[in-house]
């Protein structure tokens, strides 16, 4: 599921299992170990902007495809 969210340009919060040792986190892909980590990820700068930007891109592509 996380791959689909990230491919769609959606942020994803995933339990820290060690994958952050190999994958960059903090911009779209967030990790958590505590509830405070989850809240910090949701409040991360750019989260709403990333989602809104991606939604606009998808809507533009949909409109162009329907022409």
PDB file of C-alpha atoms in Angstrom:
ATOM      1  CA  UNK A   1       0.000   0.000   0.000  1.00  0.00           C
ATOM      2  CA  UNK A   2       2.790   2.454   0.835  1.00  0.00           C
ATOM      3  CA  UNK A   3       4.233   2.123  -2.660  1.00  0.00           C
ATOM      4  CA  UNK A   4       0.880   3.010  -4.204  1.00  0.00           C
ATOM      5  CA  UNK A   5       0.469   6.049  -1.946  1.00  0.00           C
ATOM      6  CA  UNK A   6       3.958   7.333  -2.729  1.00  0.00           C
ATOM      7  CA  UNK A   7       3.562   6.669  -6.461  1.00  0.00           C
ATOM      8  CA  UNK A   8       0.339   8.698  -6.369  1.00  0.00           C
ATOM      9  CA  UNK A   9       2.160  11.565  -4.676  1.00  0.00           C
ATOM     10  CA  UNK A  10       0.452  11.030  -1.347  1.00  0.00           C
ATOM     11  CA  UNK A  11       2.328  11.196   1.930  1.00  0.00           C
ATOM     12  CA  UNK A  12       2.623   8.003   3.928  1.00  0.00           C
ATOM     13  CA  UNK A  13       3.315   7.387   7.620  1.00  0.00           C
ATOM     14  CA  UNK A  14       4.762   3.953   8.317  1.00  0.00           C
ATOM     15  CA  UNK A  15       5.932   2.231  11.484  1.00  0.00           C
ATOM     16  CA  UNK A  16       9.710   2.413  11.816  1.00  0.00           C
ATOM     17  CA  UNK A  17      11.064  -1.063  11.181  1.00  0.00           C
ATOM     18  CA  UNK A  18      14.556  -0.072  10.082  1.00  0.00           C
ATOM     19  CA  UNK A  19      13.758   0.774   6.460  1.00  0.00           C
ATOM     20  CA  UNK A  20      14.769   4.401   7.076  1.00  0.00           C
ATOM     21  CA  UNK A  21      18.359   3.155   7.142  1.00  0.00           C
ATOM     22  CA  UNK A  22      18.067   2.644   3.364  1.00  0.00           C
ATOM     23  CA  UNK A  23      15.266   4.973   2.234  1.00  0.00           C
ATOM     24  CA  UNK A  24      15.099   8.740   2.674  1.00  0.00           C
ATOM     25  CA  UNK A  25      12.291   9.850   4.962  1.00  0.00           C
ATOM     26  CA  UNK A  26      10.792  13.167   5.969  1.00  0.00           C
ATOM     27  CA  UNK A  27       9.326  14.378   2.680  1.00  0.00           C
ATOM     28  CA  UNK A  28       6.362  12.254   1.777  1.00  0.00           C
ATOM     29  CA  UNK A  29       7.550   9.144   3.612  1.00  0.00           C
ATOM     30  CA  UNK A  30       7.427   9.469   7.382  1.00  0.00           C
ATOM     31  CA  UNK A  31       8.217   6.964  10.122  1.00  0.00           C
ATOM     32  CA  UNK A  32       6.824   6.581  13.607  1.00  0.00           C
ATOM     33  CA  UNK A  33       7.578   4.780  16.816  1.00  0.00           C
ATOM     34  CA  UNK A  34       5.284   6.798  19.094  1.00  0.00           C
ATOM     35  CA  UNK A  35       2.052   8.727  18.838  1.00  0.00           C
ATOM     36  CA  UNK A  36       4.096  11.942  19.036  1.00  0.00           C
ATOM     37  CA  UNK A  37       5.997  10.843  15.915  1.00  0.00           C
ATOM     38  CA  UNK A  38       2.684  10.415  14.090  1.00  0.00           C
ATOM     39  CA  UNK A  39       1.464  13.844  15.132  1.00  0.00           C
ATOM     40  CA  UNK A  40       4.769  15.413  14.068  1.00  0.00           C
ATOM     41  CA  UNK A  41       4.508  13.746  10.654  1.00  0.00           C
ATOM     42  CA  UNK A  42       0.957  15.007  10.118  1.00  0.00           C
ATOM     43  CA  UNK A  43       2.096  18.518  11.060  1.00  0.00           C
ATOM     44  CA  UNK A  44       5.201  18.327   8.839  1.00  0.00           C
ATOM     45  CA  UNK A  45       5.726  21.378   6.639  1.00  0.00           C
ATOM     46  CA  UNK A  46       4.536  20.886   3.117  1.00  0.00           C
ATOM     47  CA  UNK A  47       2.200  17.953   3.771  1.00  0.00           C
ATOM     48  CA  UNK A  48      -0.998  19.741   2.696  1.00  0.00           C
ATOM     49  CA  UNK A  49       0.830  21.454  -0.149  1.00  0.00           C
ATOM     50  CA  UNK A  50       2.158  18.130  -1.450  1.00  0.00           C
ATOM     51  CA  UNK A  51      -1.301  16.595  -1.443  1.00  0.00           C
ATOM     52  CA  UNK A  52      -2.924  19.638  -3.049  1.00  0.00           C
ATOM     53  CA  UNK A  53      -0.211  19.886  -5.703  1.00  0.00           C
ATOM     54  CA  UNK A  54      -0.605  16.223  -6.620  1.00  0.00           C
ATOM     55  CA  UNK A  55      -4.410  16.487  -6.705  1.00  0.00           C
ATOM     56  CA  UNK A  56      -4.170  19.397  -9.142  1.00  0.00           C
ATOM     57  CA  UNK A  57      -1.792  17.429 -11.358  1.00  0.00           C
ATOM     58  CA  UNK A  58      -4.119  14.432 -11.410  1.00  0.00           C
ATOM     59  CA  UNK A  59      -7.169  16.561 -12.189  1.00  0.00           C
ATOM     60  CA  UNK A  60      -5.358  18.334 -15.011  1.00  0.00           C
ATOM     61  CA  UNK A  61      -4.276  14.985 -16.470  1.00  0.00           C
ATOM     62  CA  UNK A  62      -7.835  13.647 -16.178  1.00  0.00           C
ATOM     63  CA  UNK A  63      -9.276  16.669 -17.963  1.00  0.00           C
ATOM     64  CA  UNK A  64      -6.705  16.465 -20.746  1.00  0.00           C
ATOM     65  CA  UNK A  65      -7.333  12.748 -21.190  1.00  0.00           C
ATOM     66  CA  UNK A  66     -11.071  13.322 -21.565  1.00  0.00           C
ATOM     67  CA  UNK A  67     -10.600  15.723 -24.484  1.00  0.00           C
TER      68      UNK A  67
END
